[in-house]
Amino acid sequence: MEATVTKRWLLARLYEPEQTIVDCRFTLGKPEAGRESYEQEHIPGAVYLDLELDLSSPVEEHGGRHPLPDPQLLAARLSKLGIGNDSRIVAYDDESGMNAARLWWLLHYLGHEQVYILEGGFSTWKAEKFPVTDHQPVRVPSSFQASVQPQMLVDVDKVRQVSANMEPSASAVGLSAVLIDSRAHERFLGLEETLDKKAGHIPGAFNFFWKETQNEDGSYKSAEELQEHFSELDKDAEIIVYCGSGVTACPNVLALEKAGYRNVRLYAGSWSDWISYEGNAIAVREE
């Protein structure tokens, strides 16, 4: 099954007991906005998970702006919401799927495969007259047991190693390990930076803006289109994906896997972690 589901697919299964719908709406700089939107209206049966309170851990000196949550704490939160290891989870947001993809990635990291993203998000769901409500469901607690998959991650030391071995190049063809920067091109080049203290990118990285993996309606492009999009990357290469804080990298991870890449790993701390180390080099132009 695809990693995404359509609105009509979800509508037909809206009240199936083995399913939990998760509202992941969140606005950077307005931390209360997502929950307030959820309380005002949401897809029937949906519960809410907050990007910073639930899907991240507190910010420290290193680890980036959205450090990964403690696996056991997240498992306990999921259990409290009635999510168990047999649950099917459908996540949505209103931010082109980036927060929903964070949950998608985290659940895979915890060893849970039955998780999907609603194409188009909440606004298109509502615009097409699908049902919404302000009723918050009462959930019977379940038991979610985490089975952490450490191979899905890389740390800053691994990124340093890959960066040091990457010669400035116009092409990723033939490289055995590749760094992918998921941010907008202006941020990649260091021409603008509104979120982090330093501008630029990790030396040797290639820029694949995460939104270019999607169609205008918020659905992901087909596997064939994504294969063309990532065509300069070798299928056998180790692909390390990062962004500003490890959130918008997740849609790129999903797109790469949909395109058939199987050795895709996340640098969760991403750019905001990289620049927290004084000795790390910074590039401010395309190699």
Tab-separated table of C-alpha atoms in Angstrom:
chain	number	residue	atom	x	y	z
A	1	MET	CA	0.000	0.000	0.000
A	2	GLU	CA	1.141	3.552	-0.728
A	3	ALA	CA	2.320	5.797	2.114
A	4	THR	CA	-0.515	8.222	1.334
A	5	VAL	CA	-4.282	7.821	1.167
A	6	THR	CA	-6.955	9.842	-0.619
A	7	LYS	CA	-9.808	11.695	0.998
A	8	ARG	CA	-12.368	9.261	-0.408
A	9	TRP	CA	-10.355	6.302	0.877
A	10	LEU	CA	-10.406	7.783	4.372
A	11	LEU	CA	-14.086	8.744	4.181
A	12	ALA	CA	-15.012	5.135	3.400
A	13	ARG	CA	-13.108	3.962	6.509
A	14	LEU	CA	-13.735	6.927	8.787
A	15	TYR	CA	-15.108	4.973	11.733
A	16	GLU	CA	-13.228	1.692	11.523
A	17	PRO	CA	-12.211	0.759	15.087
A	18	GLU	CA	-8.664	-0.302	14.233
A	19	GLN	CA	-7.926	3.151	12.801
A	20	THR	CA	-6.742	6.311	14.529
A	21	ILE	CA	-6.721	9.632	12.692
A	22	VAL	CA	-4.110	12.089	13.940
A	23	ASP	CA	-4.289	15.846	13.432
A	24	CYS	CA	-0.716	17.206	13.188
A	25	ARG	CA	-1.440	20.840	12.353
A	26	PHE	CA	1.218	23.209	13.673
A	27	THR	CA	2.432	26.699	12.778
A	28	LEU	CA	6.057	27.657	13.400
A	29	GLY	CA	6.181	30.766	15.572
A	30	LYS	CA	2.601	30.236	16.736
A	31	PRO	CA	2.835	27.119	18.914
A	32	GLU	CA	-0.777	27.257	20.103
A	33	ALA	CA	-2.317	27.694	16.650
A	34	GLY	CA	-2.396	24.022	15.707
A	35	ARG	CA	-4.209	22.859	18.822
A	36	GLU	CA	-6.599	25.810	18.627
A	37	SER	CA	-7.444	24.868	15.032
A	38	TYR	CA	-7.989	21.268	16.110
A	39	GLU	CA	-10.308	22.309	18.941
A	40	GLN	CA	-12.302	24.482	16.551
A	41	GLU	CA	-12.761	21.742	13.934
A	42	HIS	CA	-11.112	18.567	12.754
A	43	ILE	CA	-11.825	15.328	10.927
A	44	PRO	CA	-14.274	13.222	12.979
A	45	GLY	CA	-12.518	10.900	15.391
A	46	ALA	CA	-9.154	12.632	15.109
A	47	VAL	CA	-6.826	13.092	18.047
A	48	TYR	CA	-4.124	15.757	18.220
A	49	LEU	CA	-0.340	15.484	18.400
A	50	ASP	CA	1.759	18.626	18.771
A	51	LEU	CA	4.969	18.932	16.738
A	52	GLU	CA	6.935	20.467	19.594
A	53	LEU	CA	5.287	18.938	22.673
A	54	ASP	CA	4.702	15.399	21.377
A	55	LEU	CA	6.808	14.832	18.248
A	56	SER	CA	9.962	16.547	19.509
A	57	SER	CA	11.951	16.709	22.724
A	58	PRO	CA	13.064	19.923	24.481
A	59	VAL	CA	15.726	21.958	22.695
A	60	GLU	CA	19.255	21.660	24.088
A	61	GLU	CA	22.689	22.897	23.015
A	62	HIS	CA	22.883	20.300	20.252
A	63	GLY	CA	20.232	18.275	18.469
A	64	GLY	CA	18.596	21.031	16.455
A	65	ARG	CA	15.372	22.994	16.784
A	66	HIS	CA	13.195	19.867	16.847
A	67	PRO	CA	15.155	17.064	18.513
A	68	LEU	CA	13.620	13.632	18.177
A	69	PRO	CA	11.320	12.673	21.051
A	70	ASP	CA	12.353	9.997	23.501
A	71	PRO	CA	10.986	6.757	21.991
A	72	GLN	CA	9.505	5.534	25.258
A	73	LEU	CA	7.824	8.858	25.998
A	74	LEU	CA	6.315	8.929	22.514
A	75	ALA	CA	5.185	5.307	22.894
A	76	ALA	CA	3.486	6.237	26.170
A	77	ARG	CA	1.757	9.192	24.510
A	78	LEU	CA	0.534	6.996	21.674
A	79	SER	CA	-0.723	4.423	24.169
A	80	LYS	CA	-2.673	7.095	26.038
A	81	LEU	CA	-4.366	8.080	22.777
A	82	GLY	CA	-5.483	4.502	22.210
A	83	ILE	CA	-2.858	3.703	19.587
A	84	GLY	CA	-1.446	0.186	19.794
A	85	ASN	CA	0.857	-1.890	17.657
A	86	ASP	CA	-2.077	-3.142	15.592
A	87	SER	CA	-3.502	0.318	14.920
A	88	ARG	CA	-3.723	1.828	11.461
A	89	ILE	CA	-2.833	5.511	11.663
A	90	VAL	CA	-3.777	8.220	9.177
A	91	ALA	CA	-2.065	11.565	9.775
A	92	TYR	CA	-2.887	14.951	8.310
A	93	ASP	CA	-1.928	18.590	8.710
A	94	ASP	CA	-2.391	21.859	6.836
A	95	GLU	CA	1.271	22.428	6.007
A	96	SER	CA	1.659	20.388	2.806
A	97	GLY	CA	2.087	17.227	4.835
A	98	MET	CA	5.381	18.090	6.504
A	99	ASN	CA	4.204	17.515	10.095
A	100	ALA	CA	2.212	14.441	9.105
A	101	ALA	CA	5.370	13.113	7.442
A	102	ARG	CA	7.257	13.691	10.696
A	103	LEU	CA	4.767	11.392	12.450
A	104	TRP	CA	4.946	8.938	9.529
A	105	TRP	CA	8.732	8.796	9.893
A	106	LEU	CA	8.662	8.579	13.701
A	107	LEU	CA	6.237	5.673	13.681
A	108	HIS	CA	8.422	3.789	11.211
A	109	TYR	CA	11.372	4.604	13.475
A	110	LEU	CA	9.440	2.989	16.337
A	111	GLY	CA	8.866	-0.094	14.183
A	112	HIS	CA	5.259	0.634	13.177
A	113	GLU	CA	4.427	0.161	9.501
A	114	GLN	CA	0.675	0.901	9.348
A	115	VAL	CA	0.836	4.679	9.052
A	116	TYR	CA	-0.348	6.831	6.168
A	117	ILE	CA	-0.636	10.506	5.233
A	118	LEU	CA	-3.869	12.074	4.002
A	119	GLU	CA	-3.272	13.698	0.628
A	120	GLY	CA	-4.155	17.372	0.503
A	121	GLY	CA	-4.528	17.855	4.242
A	122	PHE	CA	-7.351	19.371	6.238
A	123	SER	CA	-8.173	22.414	4.125
A	124	THR	CA	-8.873	20.418	0.980
A	125	TRP	CA	-10.841	17.892	3.049
A	126	LYS	CA	-13.077	20.693	4.315
A	127	ALA	CA	-13.219	22.515	0.980
A	128	GLU	CA	-14.582	19.389	-0.688
A	129	LYS	CA	-17.384	19.200	1.903
A	130	PHE	CA	-16.118	16.150	3.743
A	131	PRO	CA	-17.302	16.002	7.380
A	132	VAL	CA	-15.665	18.018	10.166
A	133	THR	CA	-16.503	18.345	13.855
A	134	ASP	CA	-15.368	20.019	17.064
A	135	HIS	CA	-16.098	16.902	19.134
A	136	GLN	CA	-13.007	15.457	20.783
A	137	PRO	CA	-13.202	11.674	21.013
A	138	VAL	CA	-12.824	9.735	24.234
A	139	ARG	CA	-10.073	7.197	23.661
A	140	VAL	CA	-9.553	3.939	25.508
A	141	PRO	CA	-5.831	3.613	26.306
A	142	SER	CA	-3.914	0.933	24.487
A	143	SER	CA	-0.352	-0.409	24.667
A	144	PHE	CA	2.193	0.705	22.103
A	145	GLN	CA	5.535	-1.072	22.352
A	146	ALA	CA	8.387	0.670	20.548
A	147	SER	CA	10.861	-1.325	18.480
A	148	VAL	CA	13.410	1.344	17.597
A	149	GLN	CA	15.078	1.141	14.172
A	150	PRO	CA	18.445	2.911	14.698
A	151	GLN	CA	19.563	2.266	11.111
A	152	MET	CA	17.112	4.932	9.951
A	153	LEU	CA	19.234	7.661	11.557
A	154	VAL	CA	22.677	9.194	11.201
A	155	ASP	CA	24.430	11.491	13.663
A	156	VAL	CA	26.602	14.533	13.128
A	157	ASP	CA	29.796	12.458	13.071
A	158	LYS	CA	28.513	10.414	10.137
A	159	VAL	CA	27.489	13.594	8.317
A	160	ARG	CA	30.942	15.079	8.886
A	161	GLN	CA	32.495	11.967	7.387
A	162	VAL	CA	30.280	12.012	4.300
A	163	SER	CA	30.700	15.760	3.820
A	164	ALA	CA	34.489	15.493	4.059
A	165	ASN	CA	34.524	12.800	1.385
A	166	MET	CA	32.332	14.704	-1.078
A	167	GLU	CA	34.234	16.663	-3.679
A	168	PRO	CA	32.458	19.744	-5.065
A	169	SER	CA	30.498	18.367	-7.980
A	170	ALA	CA	27.645	19.277	-10.279
A	171	SER	CA	26.357	15.717	-10.236
A	172	ALA	CA	25.651	13.041	-7.653
A	173	VAL	CA	25.990	10.257	-10.217
A	174	GLY	CA	28.413	7.597	-9.028
A	175	LEU	CA	28.620	8.789	-5.428
A	176	SER	CA	28.262	6.044	-2.815
A	177	ALA	CA	26.976	8.438	-0.151
A	178	VAL	CA	25.049	11.645	-0.781
A	179	LEU	CA	23.795	14.491	1.405
A	180	ILE	CA	20.402	15.892	0.413
A	181	ASP	CA	19.301	19.324	1.655
A	182	SER	CA	15.488	19.565	1.607
A	183	ARG	CA	15.139	23.313	2.152
A	184	ALA	CA	14.134	25.976	-0.354
A	185	HIS	CA	16.913	26.947	-2.760
A	186	GLU	CA	17.379	30.441	-1.297
A	187	ARG	CA	18.078	28.982	2.144
A	188	PHE	CA	20.351	26.320	0.676
A	189	LEU	CA	22.439	29.026	-1.003
A	190	GLY	CA	22.524	31.114	2.149
A	191	LEU	CA	20.740	34.008	0.451
A	192	GLU	CA	18.096	34.159	3.183
A	193	GLU	CA	17.643	32.604	6.604
A	194	THR	CA	14.792	33.455	8.951
A	195	LEU	CA	14.816	30.407	11.231
A	196	ASP	CA	18.420	29.556	12.059
A	197	LYS	CA	21.373	31.571	13.340
A	198	LYS	CA	23.624	30.868	10.365
A	199	ALA	CA	22.893	30.670	6.645
A	200	GLY	CA	24.178	28.216	4.081
A	201	HIS	CA	24.376	24.434	3.749
A	202	ILE	CA	26.543	21.465	4.638
A	203	PRO	CA	29.492	21.304	2.216
A	204	GLY	CA	28.935	18.804	-0.578
A	205	ALA	CA	25.157	18.616	-0.165
A	206	PHE	CA	22.749	18.613	-3.103
A	207	ASN	CA	19.519	20.587	-2.971
A	208	PHE	CA	16.170	18.849	-3.552
A	209	PHE	CA	13.409	21.120	-2.233
A	210	TRP	CA	10.838	18.924	-0.512
A	211	LYS	CA	7.779	20.625	-2.004
A	212	GLU	CA	8.919	19.700	-5.513
A	213	THR	CA	7.955	16.088	-4.751
A	214	GLN	CA	4.271	17.071	-4.657
A	215	ASN	CA	1.542	18.089	-7.056
A	216	GLU	CA	-0.397	21.330	-6.672
A	217	ASP	CA	-3.239	19.530	-4.858
A	218	GLY	CA	-0.895	18.262	-2.141
A	219	SER	CA	-0.636	14.709	-3.425
A	220	TYR	CA	2.749	13.158	-4.031
A	221	LYS	CA	3.943	12.767	-7.575
A	222	SER	CA	3.895	9.287	-9.084
A	223	ALA	CA	6.757	6.852	-8.572
A	224	GLU	CA	7.810	7.436	-12.179
A	225	GLU	CA	7.825	11.224	-11.758
A	226	LEU	CA	9.806	10.924	-8.531
A	227	GLN	CA	12.306	8.597	-10.174
A	228	GLU	CA	12.861	11.298	-12.784
A	229	HIS	CA	13.091	13.970	-10.067
A	230	PHE	CA	15.835	12.041	-8.249
A	231	SER	CA	17.391	10.537	-11.375
A	232	GLU	CA	20.917	11.800	-10.667
A	233	LEU	CA	21.029	9.773	-7.436
A	234	ASP	CA	22.232	6.188	-7.680
A	235	LYS	CA	19.763	3.642	-6.315
A	236	ASP	CA	22.573	1.889	-4.423
A	237	ALA	CA	23.875	5.047	-2.779
A	238	GLU	CA	23.475	5.832	0.908
A	239	ILE	CA	21.266	8.916	0.908
A	240	ILE	CA	21.294	11.134	3.983
A	241	VAL	CA	18.466	13.671	4.085
A	242	TYR	CA	18.360	16.830	6.182
A	243	CYS	CA	16.514	20.157	6.310
A	244	GLY	CA	16.430	22.923	8.901
A	245	SER	CA	15.330	20.912	11.913
A	246	GLY	CA	14.493	17.409	10.698
A	247	VAL	CA	10.821	17.990	9.849
A	248	THR	CA	10.637	18.888	6.150
A	249	ALA	CA	13.293	16.277	5.430
A	250	CYS	CA	10.661	13.628	6.169
A	251	PRO	CA	8.559	14.282	3.029
A	252	ASN	CA	11.746	13.855	1.001
A	253	VAL	CA	12.462	10.552	2.779
A	254	LEU	CA	8.953	9.396	1.867
A	255	ALA	CA	9.358	10.529	-1.752
A	256	LEU	CA	12.726	8.830	-2.101
A	257	GLU	CA	11.339	5.573	-0.787
A	258	LYS	CA	8.378	5.865	-3.139
A	259	ALA	CA	10.859	6.312	-5.993
A	260	GLY	CA	12.526	3.045	-5.038
A	261	TYR	CA	15.481	4.159	-2.942
A	262	ARG	CA	16.063	1.757	-0.068
A	263	ASN	CA	19.114	3.156	1.741
A	264	VAL	CA	17.652	6.464	2.897
A	265	ARG	CA	18.538	7.839	6.300
A	266	LEU	CA	17.620	10.972	8.251
A	267	TYR	CA	19.984	13.447	9.861
A	268	ALA	CA	17.395	14.406	12.446
A	269	GLY	CA	19.187	17.409	13.929
A	270	SER	CA	19.749	18.758	10.430
A	271	TRP	CA	21.106	22.227	9.679
A	272	SER	CA	20.193	23.642	13.100
A	273	ASP	CA	22.255	20.886	14.744
A	274	TRP	CA	25.137	21.210	12.258
A	275	ILE	CA	25.634	24.906	12.994
A	276	SER	CA	25.575	24.308	16.771
A	277	TYR	CA	29.118	22.923	16.456
A	278	GLU	CA	31.655	25.720	15.955
A	279	GLY	CA	34.072	23.577	13.940
A	280	ASN	CA	31.602	22.480	11.258
A	281	ALA	CA	32.192	24.013	7.847
A	282	ILE	CA	29.496	25.997	6.060
A	283	ALA	CA	29.002	26.412	2.324
A	284	VAL	CA	27.147	29.434	0.978
A	285	ARG	CA	27.084	28.734	-2.711
A	286	GLU	CA	26.404	25.854	-5.038
A	287	GLU	CA	29.417	23.612	-5.481
